[in-house]
PDB file of C-alpha atoms and ligand atoms in Angstrom:
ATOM      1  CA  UNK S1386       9.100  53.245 -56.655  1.00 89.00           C
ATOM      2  CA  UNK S1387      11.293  50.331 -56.986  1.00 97.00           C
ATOM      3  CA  UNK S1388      10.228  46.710 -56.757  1.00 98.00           C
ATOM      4  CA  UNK S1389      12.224  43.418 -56.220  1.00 98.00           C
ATOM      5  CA  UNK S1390      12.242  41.211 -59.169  1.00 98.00           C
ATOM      6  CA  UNK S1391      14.451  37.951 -59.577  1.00 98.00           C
ATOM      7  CA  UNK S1392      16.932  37.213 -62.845  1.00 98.00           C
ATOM      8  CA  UNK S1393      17.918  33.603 -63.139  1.00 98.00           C
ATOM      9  CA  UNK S1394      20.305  33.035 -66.421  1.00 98.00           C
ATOM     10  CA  UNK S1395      19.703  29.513 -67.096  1.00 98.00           C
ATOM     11  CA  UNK S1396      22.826  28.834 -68.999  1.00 97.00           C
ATOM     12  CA  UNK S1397      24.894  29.566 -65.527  1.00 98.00           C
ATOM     13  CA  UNK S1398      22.820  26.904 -63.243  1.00 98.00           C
ATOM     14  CA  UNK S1399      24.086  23.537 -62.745  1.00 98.00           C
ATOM     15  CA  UNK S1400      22.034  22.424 -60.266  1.00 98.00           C
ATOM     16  CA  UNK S1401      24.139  22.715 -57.460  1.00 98.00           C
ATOM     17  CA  UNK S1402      20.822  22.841 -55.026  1.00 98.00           C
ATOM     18  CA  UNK S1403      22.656  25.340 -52.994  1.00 98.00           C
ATOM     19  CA  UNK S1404      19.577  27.812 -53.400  1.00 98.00           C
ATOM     20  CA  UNK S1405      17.000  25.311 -52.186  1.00 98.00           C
ATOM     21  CA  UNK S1406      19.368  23.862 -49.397  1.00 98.00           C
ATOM     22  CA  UNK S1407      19.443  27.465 -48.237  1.00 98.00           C
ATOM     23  CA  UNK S1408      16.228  28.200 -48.790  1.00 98.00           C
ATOM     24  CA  UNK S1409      15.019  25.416 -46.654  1.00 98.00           C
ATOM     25  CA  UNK S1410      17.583  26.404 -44.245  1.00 98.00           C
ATOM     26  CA  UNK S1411      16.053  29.711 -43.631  1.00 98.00           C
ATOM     27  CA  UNK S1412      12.246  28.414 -43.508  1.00 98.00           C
ATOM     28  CA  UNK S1413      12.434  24.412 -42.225  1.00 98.00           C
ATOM     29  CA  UNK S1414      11.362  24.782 -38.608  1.00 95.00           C
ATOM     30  CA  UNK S1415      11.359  28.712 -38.575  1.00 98.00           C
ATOM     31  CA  UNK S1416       8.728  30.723 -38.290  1.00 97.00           C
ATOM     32  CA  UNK S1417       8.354  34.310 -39.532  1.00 98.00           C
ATOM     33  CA  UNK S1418       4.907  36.184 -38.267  1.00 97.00           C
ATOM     34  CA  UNK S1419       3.189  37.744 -40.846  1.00 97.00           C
ATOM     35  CA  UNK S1420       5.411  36.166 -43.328  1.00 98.00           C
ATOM     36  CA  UNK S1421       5.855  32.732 -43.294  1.00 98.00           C
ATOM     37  CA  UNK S1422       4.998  29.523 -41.565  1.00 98.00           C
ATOM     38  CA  UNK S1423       7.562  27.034 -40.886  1.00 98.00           C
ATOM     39  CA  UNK S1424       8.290  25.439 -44.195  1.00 98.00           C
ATOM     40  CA  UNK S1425       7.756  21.502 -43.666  1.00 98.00           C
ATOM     41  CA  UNK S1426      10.872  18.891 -43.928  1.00 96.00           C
ATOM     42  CA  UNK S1427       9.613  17.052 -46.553  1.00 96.00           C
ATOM     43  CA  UNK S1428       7.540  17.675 -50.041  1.00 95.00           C
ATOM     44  CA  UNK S1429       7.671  21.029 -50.675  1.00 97.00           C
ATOM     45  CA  UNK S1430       9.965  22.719 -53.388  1.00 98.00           C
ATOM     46  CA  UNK S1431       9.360  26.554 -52.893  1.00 98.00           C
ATOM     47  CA  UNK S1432      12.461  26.535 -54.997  1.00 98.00           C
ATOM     48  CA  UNK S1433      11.951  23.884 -57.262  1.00 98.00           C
ATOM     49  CA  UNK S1434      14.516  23.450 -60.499  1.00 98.00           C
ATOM     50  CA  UNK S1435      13.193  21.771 -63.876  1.00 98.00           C
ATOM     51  CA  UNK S1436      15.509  20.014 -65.541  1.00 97.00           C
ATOM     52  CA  UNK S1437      15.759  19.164 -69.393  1.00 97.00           C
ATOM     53  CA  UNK S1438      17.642  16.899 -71.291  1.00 97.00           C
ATOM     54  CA  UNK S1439      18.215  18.194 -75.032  1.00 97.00           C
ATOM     55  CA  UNK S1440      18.988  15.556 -78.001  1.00 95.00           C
ATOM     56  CA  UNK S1441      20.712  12.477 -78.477  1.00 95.00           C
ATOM     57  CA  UNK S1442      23.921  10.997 -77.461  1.00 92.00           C
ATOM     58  CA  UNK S1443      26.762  12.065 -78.674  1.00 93.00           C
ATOM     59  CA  UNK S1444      24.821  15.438 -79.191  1.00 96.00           C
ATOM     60  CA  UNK S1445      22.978  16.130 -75.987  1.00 96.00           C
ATOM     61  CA  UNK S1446      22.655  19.102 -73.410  1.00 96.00           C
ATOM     62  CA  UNK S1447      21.056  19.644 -70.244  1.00 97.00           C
ATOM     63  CA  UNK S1448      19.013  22.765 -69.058  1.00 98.00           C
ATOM     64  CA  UNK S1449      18.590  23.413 -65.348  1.00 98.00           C
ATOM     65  CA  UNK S1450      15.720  25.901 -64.732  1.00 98.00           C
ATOM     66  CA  UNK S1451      14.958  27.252 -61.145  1.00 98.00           C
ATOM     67  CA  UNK S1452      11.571  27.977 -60.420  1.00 98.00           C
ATOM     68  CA  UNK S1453       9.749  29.807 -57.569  1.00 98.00           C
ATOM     69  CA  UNK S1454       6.906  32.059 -56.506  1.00 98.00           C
ATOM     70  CA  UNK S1455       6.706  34.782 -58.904  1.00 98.00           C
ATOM     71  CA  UNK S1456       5.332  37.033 -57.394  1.00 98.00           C
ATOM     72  CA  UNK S1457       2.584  38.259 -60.177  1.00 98.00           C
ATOM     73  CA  UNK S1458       1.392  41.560 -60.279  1.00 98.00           C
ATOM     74  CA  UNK S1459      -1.702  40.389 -61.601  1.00 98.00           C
ATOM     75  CA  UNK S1460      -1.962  37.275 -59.453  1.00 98.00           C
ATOM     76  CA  UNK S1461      -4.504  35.289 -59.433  1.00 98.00           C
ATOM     77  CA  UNK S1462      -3.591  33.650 -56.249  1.00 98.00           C
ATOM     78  CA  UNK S1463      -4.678  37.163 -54.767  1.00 98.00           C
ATOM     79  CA  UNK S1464      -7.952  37.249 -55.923  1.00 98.00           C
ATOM     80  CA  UNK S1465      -9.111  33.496 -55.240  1.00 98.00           C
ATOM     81  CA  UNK S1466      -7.932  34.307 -51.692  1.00 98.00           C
ATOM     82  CA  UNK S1467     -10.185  35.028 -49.296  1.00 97.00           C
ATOM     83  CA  UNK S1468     -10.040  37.903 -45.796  1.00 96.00           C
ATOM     84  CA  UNK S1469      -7.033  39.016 -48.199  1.00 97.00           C
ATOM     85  CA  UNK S1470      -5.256  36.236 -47.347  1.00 98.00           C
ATOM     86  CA  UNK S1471      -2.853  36.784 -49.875  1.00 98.00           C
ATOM     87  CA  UNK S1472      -1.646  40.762 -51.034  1.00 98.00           C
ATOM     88  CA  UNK S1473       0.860  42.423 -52.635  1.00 98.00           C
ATOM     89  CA  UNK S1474       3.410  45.129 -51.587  1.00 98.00           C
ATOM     90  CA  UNK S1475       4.930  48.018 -52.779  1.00 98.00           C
ATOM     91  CA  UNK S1476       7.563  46.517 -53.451  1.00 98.00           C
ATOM     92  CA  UNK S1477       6.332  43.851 -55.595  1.00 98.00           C
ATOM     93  CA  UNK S1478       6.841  40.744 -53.259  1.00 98.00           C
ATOM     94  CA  UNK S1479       3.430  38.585 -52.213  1.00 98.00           C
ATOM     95  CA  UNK S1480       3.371  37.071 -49.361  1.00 98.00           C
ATOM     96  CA  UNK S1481       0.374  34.708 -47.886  1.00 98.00           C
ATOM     97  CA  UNK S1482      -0.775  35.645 -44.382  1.00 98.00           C
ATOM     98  CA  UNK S1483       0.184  32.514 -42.530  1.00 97.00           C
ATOM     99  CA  UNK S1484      -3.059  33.090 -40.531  1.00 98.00           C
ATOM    100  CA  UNK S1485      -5.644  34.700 -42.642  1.00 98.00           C
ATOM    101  CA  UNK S1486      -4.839  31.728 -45.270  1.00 98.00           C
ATOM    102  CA  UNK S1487      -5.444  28.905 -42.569  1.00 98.00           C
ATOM    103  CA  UNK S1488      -7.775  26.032 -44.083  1.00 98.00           C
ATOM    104  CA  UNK S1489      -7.676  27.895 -47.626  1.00 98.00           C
ATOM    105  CA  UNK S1490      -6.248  24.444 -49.552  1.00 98.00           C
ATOM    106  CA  UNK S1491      -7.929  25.445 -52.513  1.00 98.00           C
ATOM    107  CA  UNK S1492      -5.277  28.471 -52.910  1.00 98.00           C
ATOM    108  CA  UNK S1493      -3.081  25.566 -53.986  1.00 98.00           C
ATOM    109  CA  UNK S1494      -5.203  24.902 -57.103  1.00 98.00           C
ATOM    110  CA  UNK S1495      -5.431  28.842 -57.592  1.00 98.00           C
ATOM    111  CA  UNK S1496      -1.817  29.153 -58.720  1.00 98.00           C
ATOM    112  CA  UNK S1497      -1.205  28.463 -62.321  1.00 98.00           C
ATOM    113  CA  UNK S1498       2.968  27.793 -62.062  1.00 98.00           C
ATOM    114  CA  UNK S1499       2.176  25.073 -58.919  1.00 98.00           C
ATOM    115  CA  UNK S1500       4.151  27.089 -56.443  1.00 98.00           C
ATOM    116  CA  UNK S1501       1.766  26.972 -53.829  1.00 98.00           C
ATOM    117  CA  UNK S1502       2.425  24.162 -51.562  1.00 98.00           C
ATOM    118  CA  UNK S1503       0.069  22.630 -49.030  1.00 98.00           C
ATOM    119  CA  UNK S1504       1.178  22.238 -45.653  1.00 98.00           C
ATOM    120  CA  UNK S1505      -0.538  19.029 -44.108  1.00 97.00           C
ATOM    121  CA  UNK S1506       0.300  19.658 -40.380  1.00 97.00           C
ATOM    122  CA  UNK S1507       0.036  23.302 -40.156  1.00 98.00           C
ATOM    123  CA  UNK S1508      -3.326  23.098 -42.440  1.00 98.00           C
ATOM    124  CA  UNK S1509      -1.889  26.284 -44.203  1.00 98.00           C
ATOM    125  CA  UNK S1510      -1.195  26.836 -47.979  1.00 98.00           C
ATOM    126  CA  UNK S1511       2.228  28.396 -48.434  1.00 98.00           C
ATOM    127  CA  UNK S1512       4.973  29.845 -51.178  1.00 98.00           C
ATOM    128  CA  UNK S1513       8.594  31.136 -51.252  1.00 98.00           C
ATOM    129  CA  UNK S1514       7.579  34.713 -49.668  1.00 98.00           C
ATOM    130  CA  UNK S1515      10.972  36.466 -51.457  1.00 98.00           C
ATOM    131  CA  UNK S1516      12.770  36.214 -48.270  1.00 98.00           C
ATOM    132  CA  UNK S1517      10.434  39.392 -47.141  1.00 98.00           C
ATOM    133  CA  UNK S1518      11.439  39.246 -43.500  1.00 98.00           C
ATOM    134  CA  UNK S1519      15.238  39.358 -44.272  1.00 98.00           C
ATOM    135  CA  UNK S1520      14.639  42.355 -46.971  1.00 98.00           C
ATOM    136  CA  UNK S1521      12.667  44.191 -44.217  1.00 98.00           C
ATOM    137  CA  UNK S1522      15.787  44.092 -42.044  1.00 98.00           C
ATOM    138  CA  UNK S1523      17.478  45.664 -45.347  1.00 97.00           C
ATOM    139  CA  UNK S1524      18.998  42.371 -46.696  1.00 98.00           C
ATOM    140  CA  UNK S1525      19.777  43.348 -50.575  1.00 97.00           C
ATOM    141  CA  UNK S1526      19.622  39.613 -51.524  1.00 97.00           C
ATOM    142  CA  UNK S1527      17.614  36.310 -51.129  1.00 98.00           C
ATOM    143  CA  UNK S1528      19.028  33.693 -49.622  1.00 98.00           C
ATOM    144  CA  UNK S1529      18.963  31.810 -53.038  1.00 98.00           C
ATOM    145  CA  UNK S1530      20.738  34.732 -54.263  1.00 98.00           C
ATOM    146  CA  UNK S1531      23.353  35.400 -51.445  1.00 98.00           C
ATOM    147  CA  UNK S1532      24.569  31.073 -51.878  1.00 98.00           C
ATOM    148  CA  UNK S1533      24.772  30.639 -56.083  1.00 98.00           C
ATOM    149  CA  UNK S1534      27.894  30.028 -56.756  1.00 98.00           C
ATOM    150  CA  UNK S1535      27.456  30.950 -60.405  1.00 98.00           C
ATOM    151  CA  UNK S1536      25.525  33.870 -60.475  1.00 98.00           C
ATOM    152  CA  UNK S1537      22.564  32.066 -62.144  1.00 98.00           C
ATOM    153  CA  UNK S1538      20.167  33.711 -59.314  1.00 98.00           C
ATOM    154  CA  UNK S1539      19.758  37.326 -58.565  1.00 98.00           C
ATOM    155  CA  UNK S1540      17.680  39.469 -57.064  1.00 98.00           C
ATOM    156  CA  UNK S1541      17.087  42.968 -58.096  1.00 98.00           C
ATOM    157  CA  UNK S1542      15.532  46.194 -57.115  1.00 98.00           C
ATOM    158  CA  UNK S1543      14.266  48.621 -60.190  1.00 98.00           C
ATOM    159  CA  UNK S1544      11.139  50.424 -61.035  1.00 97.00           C
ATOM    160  CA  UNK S1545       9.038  48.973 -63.601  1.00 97.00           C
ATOM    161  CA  UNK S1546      10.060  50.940 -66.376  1.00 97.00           C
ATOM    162  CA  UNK S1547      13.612  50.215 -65.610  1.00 97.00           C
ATOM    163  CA  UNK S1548      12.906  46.288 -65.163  1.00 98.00           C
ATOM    164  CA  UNK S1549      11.146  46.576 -68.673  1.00 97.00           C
ATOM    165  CA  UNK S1550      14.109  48.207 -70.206  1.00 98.00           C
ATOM    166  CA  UNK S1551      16.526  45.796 -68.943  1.00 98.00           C
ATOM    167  CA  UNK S1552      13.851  42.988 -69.926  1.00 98.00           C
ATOM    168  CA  UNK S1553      14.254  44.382 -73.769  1.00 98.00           C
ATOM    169  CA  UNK S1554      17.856  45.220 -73.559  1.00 97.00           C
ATOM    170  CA  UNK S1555      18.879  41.732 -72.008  1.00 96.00           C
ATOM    171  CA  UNK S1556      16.305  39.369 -73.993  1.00 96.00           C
ATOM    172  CA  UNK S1557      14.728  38.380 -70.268  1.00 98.00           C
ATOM    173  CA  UNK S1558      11.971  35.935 -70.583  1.00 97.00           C
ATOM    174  CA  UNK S1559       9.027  35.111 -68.296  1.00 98.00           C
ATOM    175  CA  UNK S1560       7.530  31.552 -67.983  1.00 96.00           C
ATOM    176  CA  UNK S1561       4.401  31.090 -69.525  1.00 95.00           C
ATOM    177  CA  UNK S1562       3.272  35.128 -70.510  1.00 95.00           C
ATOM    178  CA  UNK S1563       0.691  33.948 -72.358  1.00 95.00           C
ATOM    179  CA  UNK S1564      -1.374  33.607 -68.883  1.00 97.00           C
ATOM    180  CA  UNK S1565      -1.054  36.696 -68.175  1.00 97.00           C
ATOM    181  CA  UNK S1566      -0.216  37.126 -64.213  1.00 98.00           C
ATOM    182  CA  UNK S1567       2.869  39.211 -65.161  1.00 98.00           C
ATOM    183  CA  UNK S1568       5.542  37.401 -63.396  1.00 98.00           C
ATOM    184  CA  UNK S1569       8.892  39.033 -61.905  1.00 98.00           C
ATOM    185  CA  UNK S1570      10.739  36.157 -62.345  1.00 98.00           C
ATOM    186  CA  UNK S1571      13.341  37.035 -65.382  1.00 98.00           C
ATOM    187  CA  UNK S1572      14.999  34.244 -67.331  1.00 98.00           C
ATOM    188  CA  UNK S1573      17.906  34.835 -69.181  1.00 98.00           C
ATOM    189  CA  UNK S1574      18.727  31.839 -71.946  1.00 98.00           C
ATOM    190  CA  UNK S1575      15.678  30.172 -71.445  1.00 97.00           C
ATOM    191  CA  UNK S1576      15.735  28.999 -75.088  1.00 97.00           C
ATOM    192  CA  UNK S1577      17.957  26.100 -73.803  1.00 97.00           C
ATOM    193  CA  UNK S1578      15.100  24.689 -71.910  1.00 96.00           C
ATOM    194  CA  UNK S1579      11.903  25.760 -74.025  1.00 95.00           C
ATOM    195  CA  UNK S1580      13.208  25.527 -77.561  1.00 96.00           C
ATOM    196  CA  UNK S1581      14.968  22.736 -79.560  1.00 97.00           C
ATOM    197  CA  UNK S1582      17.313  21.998 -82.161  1.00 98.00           C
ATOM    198  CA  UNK S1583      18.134  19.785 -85.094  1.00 97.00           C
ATOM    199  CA  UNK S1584      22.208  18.997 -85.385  1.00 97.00           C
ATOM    200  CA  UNK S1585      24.211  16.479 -86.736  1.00 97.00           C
ATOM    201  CA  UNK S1586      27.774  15.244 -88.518  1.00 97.00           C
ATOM    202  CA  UNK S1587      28.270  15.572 -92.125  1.00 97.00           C
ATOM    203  CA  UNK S1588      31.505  12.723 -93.017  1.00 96.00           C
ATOM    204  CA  UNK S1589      32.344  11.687 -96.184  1.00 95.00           C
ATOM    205  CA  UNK S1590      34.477   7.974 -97.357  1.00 92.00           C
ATOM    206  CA  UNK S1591      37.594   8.605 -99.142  1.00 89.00           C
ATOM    207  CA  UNK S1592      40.087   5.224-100.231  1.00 90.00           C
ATOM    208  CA  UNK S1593      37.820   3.322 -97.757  1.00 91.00           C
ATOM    209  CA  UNK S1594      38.361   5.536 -94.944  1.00 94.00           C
ATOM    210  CA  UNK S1595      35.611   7.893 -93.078  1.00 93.00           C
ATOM    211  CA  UNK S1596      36.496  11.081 -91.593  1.00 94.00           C
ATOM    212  CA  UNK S1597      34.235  14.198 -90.608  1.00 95.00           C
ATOM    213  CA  UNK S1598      33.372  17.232 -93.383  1.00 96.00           C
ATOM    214  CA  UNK S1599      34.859  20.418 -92.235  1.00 96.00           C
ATOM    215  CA  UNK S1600      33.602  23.682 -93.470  1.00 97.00           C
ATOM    216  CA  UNK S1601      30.515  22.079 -95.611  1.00 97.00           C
ATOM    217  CA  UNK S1602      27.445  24.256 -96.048  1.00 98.00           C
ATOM    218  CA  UNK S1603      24.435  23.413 -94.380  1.00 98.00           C
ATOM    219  CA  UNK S1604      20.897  24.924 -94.670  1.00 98.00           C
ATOM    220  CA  UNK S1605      17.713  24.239 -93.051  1.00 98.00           C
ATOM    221  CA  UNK S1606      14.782  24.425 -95.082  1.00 97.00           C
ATOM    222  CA  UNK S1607      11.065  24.503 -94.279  1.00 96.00           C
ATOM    223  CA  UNK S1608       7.954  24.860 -96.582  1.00 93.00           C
ATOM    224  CA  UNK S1609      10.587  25.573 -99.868  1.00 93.00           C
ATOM    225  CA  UNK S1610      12.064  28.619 -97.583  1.00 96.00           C
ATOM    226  CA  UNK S1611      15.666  28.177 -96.267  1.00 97.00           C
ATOM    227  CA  UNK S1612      15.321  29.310 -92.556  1.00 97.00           C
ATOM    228  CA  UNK S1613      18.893  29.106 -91.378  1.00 97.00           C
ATOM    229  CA  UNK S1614      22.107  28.495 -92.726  1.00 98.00           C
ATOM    230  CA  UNK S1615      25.595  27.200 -90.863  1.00 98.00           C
ATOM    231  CA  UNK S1616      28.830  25.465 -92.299  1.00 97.00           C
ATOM    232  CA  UNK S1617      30.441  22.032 -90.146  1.00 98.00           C
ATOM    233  CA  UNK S1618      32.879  22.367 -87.676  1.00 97.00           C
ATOM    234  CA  UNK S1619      36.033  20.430 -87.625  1.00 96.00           C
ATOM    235  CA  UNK S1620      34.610  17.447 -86.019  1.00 96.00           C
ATOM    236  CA  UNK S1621      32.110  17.674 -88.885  1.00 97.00           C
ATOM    237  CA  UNK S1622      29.310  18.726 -85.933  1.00 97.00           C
ATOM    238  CA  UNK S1623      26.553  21.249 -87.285  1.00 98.00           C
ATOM    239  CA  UNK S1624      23.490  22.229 -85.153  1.00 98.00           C
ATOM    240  CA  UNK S1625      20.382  24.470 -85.842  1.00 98.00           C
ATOM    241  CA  UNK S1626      19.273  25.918 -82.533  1.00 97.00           C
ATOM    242  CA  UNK S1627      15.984  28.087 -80.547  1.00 97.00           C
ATOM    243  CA  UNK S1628      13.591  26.041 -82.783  1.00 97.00           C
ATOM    244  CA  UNK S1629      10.220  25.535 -81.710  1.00 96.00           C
ATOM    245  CA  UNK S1630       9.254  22.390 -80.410  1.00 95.00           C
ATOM    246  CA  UNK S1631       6.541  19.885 -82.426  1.00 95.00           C
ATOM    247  CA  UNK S1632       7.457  23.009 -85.431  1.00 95.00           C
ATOM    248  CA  UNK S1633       6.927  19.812 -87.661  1.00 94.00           C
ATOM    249  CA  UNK S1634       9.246  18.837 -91.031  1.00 96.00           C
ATOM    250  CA  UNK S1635      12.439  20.385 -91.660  1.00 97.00           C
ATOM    251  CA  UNK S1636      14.503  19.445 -94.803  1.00 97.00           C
ATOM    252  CA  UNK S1637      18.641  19.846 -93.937  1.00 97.00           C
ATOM    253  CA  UNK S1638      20.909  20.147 -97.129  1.00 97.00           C
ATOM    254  CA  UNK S1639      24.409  19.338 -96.924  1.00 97.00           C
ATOM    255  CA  UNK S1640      27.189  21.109-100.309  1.00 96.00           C
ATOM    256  CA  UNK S1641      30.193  20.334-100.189  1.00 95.00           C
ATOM    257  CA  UNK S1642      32.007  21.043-103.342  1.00 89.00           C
ATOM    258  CA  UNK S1643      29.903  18.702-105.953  1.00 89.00           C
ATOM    259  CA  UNK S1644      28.788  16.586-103.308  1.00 92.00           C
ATOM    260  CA  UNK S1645      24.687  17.161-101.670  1.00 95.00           C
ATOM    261  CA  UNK S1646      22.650  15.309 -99.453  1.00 96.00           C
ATOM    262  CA  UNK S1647      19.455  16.104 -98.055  1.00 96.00           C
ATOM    263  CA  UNK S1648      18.013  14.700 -94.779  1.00 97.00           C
ATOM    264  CA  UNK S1649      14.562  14.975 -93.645  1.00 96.00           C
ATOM    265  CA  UNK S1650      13.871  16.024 -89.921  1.00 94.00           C
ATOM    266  CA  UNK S1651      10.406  15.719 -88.370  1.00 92.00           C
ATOM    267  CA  UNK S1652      10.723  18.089 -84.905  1.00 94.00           C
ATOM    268  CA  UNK S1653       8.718  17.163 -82.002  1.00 93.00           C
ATOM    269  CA  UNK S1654      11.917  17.494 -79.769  1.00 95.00           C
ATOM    270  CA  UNK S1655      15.452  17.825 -80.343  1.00 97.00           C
ATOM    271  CA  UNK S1656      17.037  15.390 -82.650  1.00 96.00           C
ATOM    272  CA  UNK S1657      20.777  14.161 -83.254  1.00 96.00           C
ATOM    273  CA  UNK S1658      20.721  13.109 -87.417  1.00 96.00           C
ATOM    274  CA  UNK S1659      23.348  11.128 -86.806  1.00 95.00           C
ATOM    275  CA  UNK S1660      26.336  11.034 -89.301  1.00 96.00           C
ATOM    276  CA  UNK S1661      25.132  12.356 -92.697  1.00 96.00           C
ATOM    277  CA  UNK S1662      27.609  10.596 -95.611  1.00 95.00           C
ATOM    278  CA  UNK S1663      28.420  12.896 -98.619  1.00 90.00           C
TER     279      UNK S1663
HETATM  280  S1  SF4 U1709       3.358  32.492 -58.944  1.00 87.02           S
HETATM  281 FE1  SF4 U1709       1.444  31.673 -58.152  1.00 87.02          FE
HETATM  282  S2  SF4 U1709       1.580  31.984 -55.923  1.00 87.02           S
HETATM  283 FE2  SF4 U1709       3.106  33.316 -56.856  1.00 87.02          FE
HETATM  284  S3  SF4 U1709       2.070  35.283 -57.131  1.00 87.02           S
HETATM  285 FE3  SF4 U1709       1.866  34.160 -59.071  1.00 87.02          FE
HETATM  286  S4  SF4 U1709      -0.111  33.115 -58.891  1.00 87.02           S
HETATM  287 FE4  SF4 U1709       0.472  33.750 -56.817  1.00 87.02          FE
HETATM  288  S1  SF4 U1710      22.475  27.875 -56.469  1.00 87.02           S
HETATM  289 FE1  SF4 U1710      22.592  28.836 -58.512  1.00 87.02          FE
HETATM  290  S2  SF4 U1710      23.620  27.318 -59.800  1.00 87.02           S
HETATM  291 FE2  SF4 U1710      22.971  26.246 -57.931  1.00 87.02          FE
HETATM  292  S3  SF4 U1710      20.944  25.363 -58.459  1.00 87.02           S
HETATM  293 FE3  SF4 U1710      20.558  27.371 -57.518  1.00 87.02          FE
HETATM  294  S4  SF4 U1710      20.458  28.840 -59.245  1.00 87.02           S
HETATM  295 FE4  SF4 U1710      21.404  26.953 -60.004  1.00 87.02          FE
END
């Protein structure tokens, strides 16, 4: 049996907001029976995107990260709820009964990712239901889906075993595993939000005049074990990535020729050395 499942590549979002603009779209003043209450104007982010900023200036990135319902097969938003408020389907999607869920705020607090949203007026908790009433009329997208521009969002329909293979085969990533709820949310490139990296620009001084190291060996070293190895680029740029963050010291040694240098690097988060002089 085949299940829907969302892939989001982080490397292709820029945060456009298209996806949330059209998700609101579709659920701002609209209701869907048995799906979906109408999603309110103002505070919640069924599609919300986490952003991070990576480094320092002139070395710096920035990860965009959509994030949404993810529809858990082992959700335990579905067993906190109560009259079954909230179930599963075959087809993987959860969706909260807009009226078996009435008055059950504490569903908000149930949700370990904090994409259950509270609706004030309606007194109703709610989530981004995977578009279920469009798929039921045999739409093969989400609305997120149908308006990226980049491609960064897309919904897919496998069985499990095939969504595991692509999973291995592609690298695909889940937020948080470690609690367990088996998400079907798929990140591709999430590295460029979760890990970090330690970079920087080896120059040397010649006649009194500075310019950037091309082609200079650099190796990162931790506990007396060289862990990675790269050479400078022609602006003299080198950068370790997919580190773990708070991994703690990191020794960087720069050859070039006769000439070494070593650097020390303590990693909480991502960190520019700065120019390096041989
Ligand atoms: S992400 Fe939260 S609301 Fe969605 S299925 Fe998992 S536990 Fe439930
Ligand atoms: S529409 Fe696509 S690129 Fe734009 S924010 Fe959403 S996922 Fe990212």
């Amino acid at each position: 049996m085949s299940k829907w499942n969302m892939i989001i590549d982080v490397a292709e979002c820029t945060n456009c907001q298209l996806c949330t603009l059209a998700t609101m779209d579709e659920y701002v003043g609209n209701e869907f029976p048995g799906y979906a209450a109408p999603m309110p104007r103002h505070g919640h982010r069924w599609i919300d995107i986490l952003q991070k900023e990576r480094g320092q200036a002139p070395m710096i990135d920035i990860a965009y990260v959509p994030t949404m319902c993810n529809h858990c097969d082992d959700a335990p938003c579905i067993k906190a709820a109560k009259n079954g408020a909230i179930a599963k389907r075959e087809d993987g999607i959860v969706i909260i009964d807009p009226v078996k869920a009435k008055g059950q705020k504490d569903l908000v607090a149930a949700c370990p990712y904090g994409h259950i949203w509270w609706n004030e007026e309606l007194q109703v908790p709610q989530h981004w239901p995977f578009d279920a009433h469009l798929i039921d009329q045999g739409w093969q997208q989400t609305r997120g889906h149908q308006s990226c521009p980049t491609g960064a969002m897309r919904a897919v329909k496998l069985d499990d075993a095939g969504m595991a293979r692509m999973a291995r085969e592609e690298r695909l990533e889940t937020i948080r595993p470690e609690l367990g709820t088996k998400p079907r949310v798929y990140y591709r490139n999430l590295w460029r939000y979760a890990k970090c990296f330690i970079g920087g620009t080896v120059a040397t001084e010649v006649d009194g005049i500075v310019d950037c190291v091309e082609g200079a060996l650099v190796r990162l070293v931790r506990a007396g074990t060289v862990v990675a190895e790269t050479s400078t680029d022609n602006y003299g740029d080198f950068k370790f990535d997919k580190l773990d963050e708070n991994s703690g010291t990191y020794t960087v040694e720069v050859v070039k020729g006769g000439a070494k240098k070593s650097v020390e690097a303590q990693l909480g988060a991502s960190v520019n050395l700065g120019e390096i002089r041989l």
